Short mmCIF file of C-alpha atoms in Angstrom, two decimals:
data_model
loop_
_atom_site.label_atom_id
_atom_site.label_comp_id
_atom_site.label_asym_id
_atom_site.label_seq_id
_atom_site.Cartn_x
_atom_site.Cartn_y
_atom_site.Cartn_z
CA UNK A 1 -12.86 13.30 -0.35
CA UNK A 2 -11.77 10.20 1.55
CA UNK A 3 -13.19 7.26 -0.38
CA UNK A 4 -11.94 4.60 2.04
CA UNK A 5 -12.28 5.19 5.76
CA UNK A 6 -11.13 3.34 8.83
CA UNK A 7 -12.95 5.12 11.62
CA UNK A 8 -11.08 3.47 14.48
CA UNK A 9 -7.52 4.79 14.63
CA UNK A 10 -6.55 2.29 17.29
CA UNK A 11 -7.62 -1.00 18.83
CA UNK A 12 -6.37 -2.81 21.92
CA UNK A 13 -7.15 -6.48 22.43
CA UNK A 14 -6.05 -9.25 24.77
CA UNK A 15 -3.97 -12.10 23.36
CA UNK A 16 -6.17 -14.99 22.28
CA UNK A 17 -9.24 -12.84 21.75
CA UNK A 18 -10.73 -11.66 18.47
CA UNK A 19 -9.63 -8.45 16.76
CA UNK A 20 -12.21 -6.84 14.49
CA UNK A 21 -11.11 -4.05 12.18
CA UNK A 22 -13.65 -2.10 10.16
CA UNK A 23 -13.46 -0.26 6.86
CA UNK A 24 -16.09 1.75 4.98
CA UNK A 25 -15.98 2.96 1.41
CA UNK A 26 -18.03 5.39 -0.63
CA UNK A 27 -17.12 4.59 -4.23
CA UNK A 28 -19.56 1.97 -5.53
CA UNK A 29 -17.17 1.24 -8.40
CA UNK A 30 -14.73 -0.44 -6.00
CA UNK A 31 -14.84 -4.16 -6.56
CA UNK A 32 -11.64 -5.47 -5.05
CA UNK A 33 -10.45 -4.99 -1.51
CA UNK A 34 -7.21 -5.79 0.25
CA UNK A 35 -5.89 -5.68 3.81
CA UNK A 36 -2.27 -4.86 4.56
CA UNK A 37 -0.29 -4.99 7.77
CA UNK A 38 2.49 -2.50 8.35
CA UNK A 39 5.28 -2.28 10.87
CA UNK A 40 7.10 1.03 11.40
CA UNK A 41 9.64 1.92 8.70
CA UNK A 42 8.63 -1.11 6.61
CA UNK A 43 6.47 -1.51 3.54
CA UNK A 44 2.92 -2.83 3.85
CA UNK A 45 2.63 -6.62 3.83
CA UNK A 46 -0.33 -8.17 2.05
CA UNK A 47 -2.67 -10.11 4.34
CA UNK A 48 -5.86 -11.05 2.56
CA UNK A 49 -8.14 -9.82 -0.22
CA UNK A 50 -11.71 -10.19 -1.39
CA UNK A 51 -13.49 -9.47 -4.62
CA UNK A 52 -17.00 -8.10 -4.80
CA UNK A 53 -18.42 -11.40 -6.02
CA UNK A 54 -17.78 -12.87 -2.58
CA UNK A 55 -18.92 -11.90 0.89
CA UNK A 56 -16.30 -13.81 2.85
CA UNK A 57 -12.72 -14.94 2.41
CA UNK A 58 -10.73 -16.87 4.98
CA UNK A 59 -7.02 -17.54 5.30
CA UNK A 60 -5.84 -19.11 8.52
CA UNK A 61 -6.48 -16.73 11.42
CA UNK A 62 -7.64 -13.95 9.07
CA UNK A 63 -11.16 -13.60 7.68
CA UNK A 64 -12.47 -10.70 5.64
CA UNK A 65 -16.19 -10.01 5.34
CA UNK A 66 -17.71 -7.78 2.67
CA UNK A 67 -21.15 -6.19 2.85
CA UNK A 68 -21.63 -4.51 -0.52
CA UNK A 69 -24.99 -2.99 0.27
CA UNK A 70 -23.53 -1.26 3.31
CA UNK A 71 -20.21 -0.54 1.54
CA UNK A 72 -18.48 -2.05 4.54
CA UNK A 73 -15.79 -4.62 5.07
CA UNK A 74 -14.19 -6.02 8.16
CA UNK A 75 -11.12 -8.04 9.05
CA UNK A 76 -11.32 -10.60 11.85
CA UNK A 77 -8.16 -11.94 13.44
CA UNK A 78 -8.74 -15.00 15.61
CA UNK A 79 -6.94 -15.66 17.87
CA UNK A 80 -4.98 -12.45 18.19
CA UNK A 81 -1.27 -12.79 18.90
CA UNK A 82 1.27 -10.23 20.17
CA UNK A 83 3.02 -10.38 16.77
CA UNK A 84 -0.17 -9.03 15.21
CA UNK A 85 0.53 -5.65 16.81
CA UNK A 86 0.92 -3.32 13.82
CA UNK A 87 -0.97 -0.80 11.73
CA UNK A 88 -3.58 -2.35 9.43
CA UNK A 89 -4.68 -0.66 6.22
CA UNK A 90 -7.63 -1.57 4.08
CA UNK A 91 -7.35 -0.70 0.40
CA UNK A 92 -9.76 -0.72 -2.51
CA UNK A 93 -9.59 -0.65 -6.27
CA UNK A 94 -11.82 -0.98 -9.33
CA UNK A 95 -9.54 -0.84 -12.33
CA UNK A 96 -8.87 -4.29 -13.73
CA UNK A 97 -6.19 -3.25 -16.20
CA UNK A 98 -2.58 -4.01 -15.41
CA UNK A 99 -1.56 -1.15 -13.25
CA UNK A 100 -4.15 -0.63 -10.55
CA UNK A 101 -4.42 2.25 -8.17
CA UNK A 102 -5.06 1.25 -4.60
CA UNK A 103 -6.92 3.74 -2.44
CA UNK A 104 -6.00 3.26 1.20
CA UNK A 105 -7.89 3.91 4.39
CA UNK A 106 -6.23 5.84 7.18
CA UNK A 107 -5.13 2.74 9.07
CA UNK A 108 -5.94 1.18 12.44
CA UNK A 109 -3.18 0.62 14.97
CA UNK A 110 -3.68 -2.71 16.71
CA UNK A 111 -2.06 -3.54 20.04
CA UNK A 112 -2.33 -7.12 21.24
CA UNK A 113 -1.56 -7.40 24.94
CA UNK A 114 0.01 -10.60 26.28
CA UNK B 1 12.01 -14.50 -5.60
CA UNK B 2 8.86 -12.94 -4.18
CA UNK B 3 10.26 -9.61 -3.08
CA UNK B 4 10.34 -6.03 -4.17
CA UNK B 5 13.76 -4.60 -3.35
CA UNK B 6 14.29 -0.90 -2.76
CA UNK B 7 17.57 0.95 -2.41
CA UNK B 8 18.75 2.85 -0.53
CA UNK B 9 16.86 2.20 2.69
CA UNK B 10 17.68 5.65 4.01
CA UNK B 11 18.62 8.84 2.17
CA UNK B 12 19.39 12.32 3.40
CA UNK B 13 19.70 14.97 0.72
CA UNK B 14 19.96 18.73 0.46
CA UNK B 15 17.49 20.83 -1.48
CA UNK B 16 19.97 21.34 -4.33
CA UNK B 17 20.98 17.70 -4.66
CA UNK B 18 20.04 15.21 -7.34
CA UNK B 19 19.46 11.63 -6.21
CA UNK B 20 17.67 8.51 -7.38
CA UNK B 21 15.63 5.84 -5.66
CA UNK B 22 15.72 2.36 -7.13
CA UNK B 23 13.24 -0.50 -7.13
CA UNK B 24 13.63 -4.01 -8.50
CA UNK B 25 11.40 -7.07 -8.77
CA UNK B 26 11.90 -10.43 -10.46
CA UNK B 27 8.39 -11.83 -10.13
CA UNK B 28 7.46 -11.08 -13.73
CA UNK B 29 5.00 -8.42 -12.61
CA UNK B 30 4.01 -6.04 -15.42
CA UNK B 31 2.91 -3.11 -13.30
CA UNK B 32 5.11 -1.10 -10.94
CA UNK B 33 4.17 1.75 -8.65
CA UNK B 34 5.58 4.56 -6.55
CA UNK B 35 3.73 5.54 -3.38
CA UNK B 36 4.57 8.21 -0.82
CA UNK B 37 3.73 7.81 2.84
CA UNK B 38 3.94 10.54 5.46
CA UNK B 39 3.96 9.71 9.14
CA UNK B 40 0.62 8.39 10.45
CA UNK B 41 -0.95 8.70 7.01
CA UNK B 42 -1.87 6.04 4.43
CA UNK B 43 0.27 5.49 1.33
CA UNK B 44 -0.59 7.84 -1.51
CA UNK B 45 -0.09 6.84 -5.13
CA UNK B 46 2.39 8.88 -7.17
CA UNK B 47 3.00 6.98 -10.42
CA UNK B 48 1.97 3.73 -12.13
CA UNK B 49 3.92 2.03 -14.89
CA UNK B 50 2.09 -0.62 -16.85
CA UNK B 51 4.10 -2.68 -19.34
CA UNK B 52 6.95 -0.18 -18.95
CA UNK B 53 4.76 2.77 -19.92
CA UNK B 54 3.65 5.51 -17.55
CA UNK B 55 -0.09 4.98 -17.17
CA UNK B 56 -0.94 7.08 -14.11
CA UNK B 57 0.65 10.27 -12.82
CA UNK B 58 -1.20 11.58 -9.79
CA UNK B 59 -0.27 15.21 -10.50
CA UNK B 60 3.09 14.84 -8.83
CA UNK B 61 5.45 17.86 -8.99
CA UNK B 62 8.08 17.71 -11.72
CA UNK B 63 10.86 17.58 -9.15
CA UNK B 64 9.94 13.87 -9.01
CA UNK B 65 10.76 12.07 -12.26
CA UNK B 66 9.99 8.36 -12.68
CA UNK B 67 11.79 6.07 -15.07
CA UNK B 68 11.16 2.44 -16.01
CA UNK B 69 14.25 1.13 -17.86
CA UNK B 70 12.79 -2.39 -18.16
CA UNK B 71 10.05 -4.56 -16.77
CA UNK B 72 12.03 -5.37 -13.60
CA UNK B 73 13.33 -1.93 -12.68
CA UNK B 74 11.74 1.31 -11.58
CA UNK B 75 13.61 4.47 -10.63
CA UNK B 76 12.49 7.70 -9.08
CA UNK B 77 14.79 10.64 -9.83
CA UNK B 78 14.75 13.46 -7.31
CA UNK B 79 15.86 17.03 -7.91
CA UNK B 80 15.41 20.25 -5.97
CA UNK B 81 13.21 18.67 -3.33
CA UNK B 82 11.64 20.54 -0.45
CA UNK B 83 11.72 19.59 3.25
CA UNK B 84 8.02 18.70 3.03
CA UNK B 85 8.96 15.94 0.57
CA UNK B 86 10.53 14.04 3.45
CA UNK B 87 8.60 10.76 3.70
CA UNK B 88 8.75 7.00 3.23
CA UNK B 89 8.76 6.22 -0.49
CA UNK B 90 7.29 2.84 -1.31
CA UNK B 91 7.63 0.85 -4.49
CA UNK B 92 5.14 -1.88 -5.37
CA UNK B 93 4.51 -4.28 -8.21
CA UNK B 94 1.62 -6.45 -9.35
CA UNK B 95 0.59 -8.90 -12.00
CA UNK B 96 -2.39 -8.21 -14.24
CA UNK B 97 -5.29 -7.22 -12.07
CA UNK B 98 -4.58 -7.18 -8.38
CA UNK B 99 -2.79 -10.45 -7.91
CA UNK B 100 0.42 -10.29 -6.01
CA UNK B 101 0.29 -6.57 -5.25
CA UNK B 102 3.55 -6.48 -3.28
CA UNK B 103 5.30 -3.59 -1.59
CA UNK B 104 8.99 -3.07 -0.96
CA UNK B 105 10.32 -2.00 2.43
CA UNK B 106 10.61 1.60 1.33
CA UNK B 107 13.23 4.35 1.28
CA UNK B 108 13.13 6.76 4.19
CA UNK B 109 13.93 10.13 2.60
CA UNK B 110 14.89 13.22 4.58
CA UNK B 111 15.33 16.53 2.78
CA UNK B 112 17.40 19.08 4.68
#
């Protein structure tokens, strides 16, 4: 049972435009969500996170929106840059103790065209 | 130091070999993790160490044996692996809660 889903395996966007990545989850216990960016043969790099007490978090060009009732979150990248081309994973967790399991979505490959 | 360092970056081993993967962090994080990632798949959790004690084992085969010698180091001992164990092995660490959940660059393991 896939508890975190990214239904779009790939996304192509023109440089300077907005990239919108979507993520759905089924486990209502999840209360903390993270987005990671990953280049081939490298570890995931943390981008931005949001807790369930918020519905929006912004950091520079990256904004994450959370809709708890719909169990849906999205990542907006504005403006998109060629260096943003990578695979993006959303991840979720609900255990607050030290030592937290992250459940990852399947990833969305983003290609930003110059 | 804000990094998680993994060694080696690449490893090729035979099915009868014994090898170890190493992970180190000096951020004072009290939780450390091993994840496995196959090509075009998301990372999957293997083990969690919290305050140097194994707190989560995701039913990983015994041919994978984790060890946490101290709060900064995490090892993964490998023995009698199968070709299907070939993958990118990722180490991560975090503070209490989710803050600073940081991944290393991974070890690309090939079992022949």
